[in-house]
């Protein structure tokens, strides 16, 4: 109507988030379960060349692995953000790419499998050493998790006792969404604390 200004639609802020963790913990599944677009996947079949290199203990049925990254996007309208999700490769021989993927990221989800927690230490160490806010998502395979969040945090030796440890099923859109919102809360809290200094 003449004389009235129509407010411009509010643009959602872009936020880059890494989904990291060890080999076979469910990173690709997590990105696929939440992405509103067809996720980009860079999976290749596991071959005999990986025998003796890739530890398939506990994930013997795994037939493919991420060799570069996974990519997905989710708009969280209520939070006013669009999350760009970059899933890291889990195998040690691809870790050199993590620093490149880290560029521009505001936070991370470190996905862990408590059946093979040793695969998670490098991801925790990586983000702690770089000061990037992160949350731990304990993937509940088969809907079960024999450990509490406190037990998982203690086993991971998290430097910051306030690092959230969340139980989730990487296949559940609702669980993943709640995890990402928890990460956003942590990113905002860290930014507020830094601004107050």
Tab-separated table of C-alpha atoms in Angstrom:
chain	number	residue	atom	x	y	z
A	1	UNK	CA	0.000	0.000	0.000
A	2	UNK	CA	1.243	3.496	-0.694
A	3	UNK	CA	2.844	5.154	2.307
A	4	UNK	CA	3.685	1.874	4.034
A	5	UNK	CA	7.044	0.214	3.960
A	6	UNK	CA	6.907	-3.525	3.681
A	7	UNK	CA	9.604	-5.043	5.874
A	8	UNK	CA	12.141	-6.961	3.895
A	9	UNK	CA	12.161	-10.680	4.587
A	10	UNK	CA	14.866	-11.528	7.078
A	11	UNK	CA	17.747	-13.417	5.554
A	12	UNK	CA	18.967	-16.488	7.382
A	13	UNK	CA	22.599	-16.233	8.437
A	14	UNK	CA	24.896	-18.843	6.854
A	15	UNK	CA	26.785	-20.998	9.374
A	16	UNK	CA	29.381	-23.613	8.455
A	17	UNK	CA	29.437	-26.657	10.730
A	18	UNK	CA	31.724	-29.683	10.618
A	19	UNK	CA	30.503	-33.200	11.338
A	20	UNK	CA	33.580	-35.103	12.444
A	21	UNK	CA	34.555	-38.333	14.095
A	22	UNK	CA	36.320	-41.591	13.544
A	23	UNK	CA	35.919	-44.165	10.824
A	24	UNK	CA	32.432	-45.686	10.683
A	25	UNK	CA	30.732	-43.637	13.433
A	26	UNK	CA	27.801	-42.456	11.267
A	27	UNK	CA	28.819	-39.053	9.874
A	28	UNK	CA	27.424	-39.655	6.380
A	29	UNK	CA	24.201	-41.015	7.872
A	30	UNK	CA	23.845	-37.922	10.076
A	31	UNK	CA	24.249	-35.512	7.148
A	32	UNK	CA	21.809	-37.533	5.026
A	33	UNK	CA	19.182	-37.658	7.774
A	34	UNK	CA	18.968	-33.866	8.239
A	35	UNK	CA	19.852	-32.320	4.878
A	36	UNK	CA	17.030	-30.528	3.042
A	37	UNK	CA	18.913	-30.973	-0.233
A	38	UNK	CA	20.267	-34.107	-1.829
A	39	UNK	CA	23.554	-34.473	0.065
A	40	UNK	CA	26.835	-34.513	-1.766
A	41	UNK	CA	28.646	-37.733	-0.926
A	42	UNK	CA	32.168	-38.717	-1.847
A	43	UNK	CA	31.964	-42.345	-0.861
A	44	UNK	CA	34.005	-45.053	-2.478
A	45	UNK	CA	33.781	-48.803	-2.040
A	46	UNK	CA	36.132	-50.388	0.430
A	47	UNK	CA	38.521	-52.662	-1.432
A	48	UNK	CA	41.231	-55.151	-0.635
A	49	UNK	CA	43.725	-52.240	-0.752
A	50	UNK	CA	42.375	-51.160	2.641
A	51	UNK	CA	43.039	-54.490	4.315
A	52	UNK	CA	45.474	-53.875	7.156
A	53	UNK	CA	44.916	-50.106	6.839
A	54	UNK	CA	41.216	-49.680	7.652
A	55	UNK	CA	40.155	-51.068	11.020
A	56	UNK	CA	36.747	-52.683	10.411
A	57	UNK	CA	36.504	-54.152	13.906
A	58	UNK	CA	32.876	-53.751	14.942
A	59	UNK	CA	31.822	-52.397	11.519
A	60	UNK	CA	32.483	-55.451	9.382
A	61	UNK	CA	29.378	-54.798	7.262
A	62	UNK	CA	30.680	-51.386	6.139
A	63	UNK	CA	31.208	-51.441	2.363
A	64	UNK	CA	31.937	-47.774	1.507
A	65	UNK	CA	33.728	-44.830	3.077
A	66	UNK	CA	33.933	-41.064	2.649
A	67	UNK	CA	37.145	-40.074	0.873
A	68	UNK	CA	36.754	-36.279	0.741
A	69	UNK	CA	33.661	-34.934	2.489
A	70	UNK	CA	29.902	-35.078	2.768
A	71	UNK	CA	27.897	-31.900	2.271
A	72	UNK	CA	24.348	-31.015	3.235
A	73	UNK	CA	22.253	-28.000	4.142
A	74	UNK	CA	19.479	-27.395	6.659
A	75	UNK	CA	17.544	-24.172	7.270
A	76	UNK	CA	16.630	-23.631	10.912
A	77	UNK	CA	14.052	-20.877	10.476
A	78	UNK	CA	13.361	-20.537	14.209
A	79	UNK	CA	17.083	-19.958	14.830
A	80	UNK	CA	17.466	-17.667	11.799
A	81	UNK	CA	20.313	-19.662	10.273
A	82	UNK	CA	21.142	-21.903	7.362
A	83	UNK	CA	23.593	-24.572	8.416
A	84	UNK	CA	26.048	-25.830	5.833
A	85	UNK	CA	27.166	-29.244	7.023
A	86	UNK	CA	30.565	-30.596	6.030
A	87	UNK	CA	31.183	-34.197	7.030
A	88	UNK	CA	34.862	-35.023	7.403
A	89	UNK	CA	36.453	-38.278	6.277
A	90	UNK	CA	37.127	-40.568	9.227
A	91	UNK	CA	40.125	-42.565	8.081
A	92	UNK	CA	43.500	-41.401	9.328
A	93	UNK	CA	44.989	-41.166	5.847
A	94	UNK	CA	42.440	-38.419	4.991
A	95	UNK	CA	42.857	-36.304	8.149
A	96	UNK	CA	45.113	-33.856	6.293
A	97	UNK	CA	41.898	-32.418	4.785
A	98	UNK	CA	40.427	-31.484	8.152
A	99	UNK	CA	42.328	-28.176	8.388
A	100	UNK	CA	41.017	-27.130	4.968
A	101	UNK	CA	37.458	-28.061	5.940
A	102	UNK	CA	37.889	-26.141	9.209
A	103	UNK	CA	38.325	-22.837	7.343
A	104	UNK	CA	35.272	-20.665	8.084
A	105	UNK	CA	33.573	-23.191	10.392
A	106	UNK	CA	31.889	-21.832	13.531
A	107	UNK	CA	31.446	-25.148	15.305
A	108	UNK	CA	31.464	-28.921	15.060
A	109	UNK	CA	29.629	-32.056	16.073
A	110	UNK	CA	32.022	-34.815	17.103
A	111	UNK	CA	30.131	-38.033	16.506
A	112	UNK	CA	31.279	-40.965	18.619
A	113	UNK	CA	30.578	-44.678	18.789
A	114	UNK	CA	31.142	-45.913	22.332
A	115	UNK	CA	31.839	-49.415	20.985
A	116	UNK	CA	35.093	-48.006	19.590
A	117	UNK	CA	35.704	-44.800	21.519
A	118	UNK	CA	39.415	-44.803	20.648
A	119	UNK	CA	38.442	-43.698	17.121
A	120	UNK	CA	37.042	-40.463	18.595
A	121	UNK	CA	40.087	-39.101	20.422
A	122	UNK	CA	41.714	-37.526	17.330
A	123	UNK	CA	38.553	-35.537	16.511
A	124	UNK	CA	38.191	-34.300	20.105
A	125	UNK	CA	41.889	-33.357	20.215
A	126	UNK	CA	41.634	-31.604	16.829
A	127	UNK	CA	38.830	-29.244	17.884
A	128	UNK	CA	40.134	-28.671	21.406
A	129	UNK	CA	43.577	-27.706	20.067
A	130	UNK	CA	42.040	-25.256	17.574
A	131	UNK	CA	39.576	-23.738	20.029
A	132	UNK	CA	36.514	-24.469	17.900
A	133	UNK	CA	33.289	-24.935	19.886
A	134	UNK	CA	31.894	-28.447	19.580
A	135	UNK	CA	29.385	-30.848	21.048
A	136	UNK	CA	29.753	-34.600	21.318
A	137	UNK	CA	27.018	-36.733	19.785
A	138	UNK	CA	27.031	-40.291	21.094
A	139	UNK	CA	25.488	-42.328	18.284
A	140	UNK	CA	23.124	-44.889	19.807
A	141	UNK	CA	23.447	-47.834	17.447
A	142	UNK	CA	20.452	-50.169	17.516
A	143	UNK	CA	18.739	-47.642	19.812
A	144	UNK	CA	20.995	-48.572	22.694
A	145	UNK	CA	23.620	-46.700	24.691
A	146	UNK	CA	25.084	-48.525	27.685
A	147	UNK	CA	26.892	-45.437	29.009
A	148	UNK	CA	25.703	-42.148	30.464
A	149	UNK	CA	26.716	-38.759	29.091
A	150	UNK	CA	28.919	-38.250	32.171
A	151	UNK	CA	30.701	-41.575	31.621
A	152	UNK	CA	31.317	-40.751	27.953
A	153	UNK	CA	32.640	-37.270	28.813
A	154	UNK	CA	35.001	-38.774	31.405
A	155	UNK	CA	36.228	-41.443	28.972
A	156	UNK	CA	36.939	-38.776	26.323
A	157	UNK	CA	38.874	-36.636	28.855
A	158	UNK	CA	37.145	-33.471	27.619
A	159	UNK	CA	39.137	-30.380	28.648
A	160	UNK	CA	36.014	-28.258	29.040
A	161	UNK	CA	33.594	-29.887	31.498
A	162	UNK	CA	30.771	-27.842	29.930
A	163	UNK	CA	31.124	-29.551	26.541
A	164	UNK	CA	27.691	-31.087	25.908
A	165	UNK	CA	27.528	-34.840	25.384
A	166	UNK	CA	24.236	-35.712	23.707
A	167	UNK	CA	22.664	-39.089	23.014
A	168	UNK	CA	21.349	-39.370	19.470
A	169	UNK	CA	20.484	-41.704	16.665
A	170	UNK	CA	22.209	-40.377	13.535
A	171	UNK	CA	19.259	-41.684	11.476
A	172	UNK	CA	16.766	-39.544	13.409
A	173	UNK	CA	16.121	-36.098	11.930
A	174	UNK	CA	14.709	-34.951	15.272
A	175	UNK	CA	17.771	-36.121	17.247
A	176	UNK	CA	20.187	-34.527	14.779
A	177	UNK	CA	18.234	-31.253	14.773
A	178	UNK	CA	18.356	-31.108	18.587
A	179	UNK	CA	22.113	-31.760	18.472
A	180	UNK	CA	22.665	-28.957	15.950
A	181	UNK	CA	20.589	-26.524	18.045
A	182	UNK	CA	22.702	-27.434	21.081
A	183	UNK	CA	25.820	-26.682	19.019
A	184	UNK	CA	24.382	-23.284	18.015
A	185	UNK	CA	23.739	-22.490	21.704
A	186	UNK	CA	27.383	-23.331	22.437
A	187	UNK	CA	28.672	-21.220	19.526
A	188	UNK	CA	26.560	-18.240	20.696
A	189	UNK	CA	27.673	-18.672	24.328
A	190	UNK	CA	31.345	-18.809	23.291
A	191	UNK	CA	30.947	-15.708	21.101
A	192	UNK	CA	29.278	-13.863	23.999
A	193	UNK	CA	32.045	-14.873	26.404
A	194	UNK	CA	34.721	-13.736	23.939
A	195	UNK	CA	32.979	-10.392	23.411
A	196	UNK	CA	32.786	-9.824	27.161
A	197	UNK	CA	36.557	-10.142	27.591
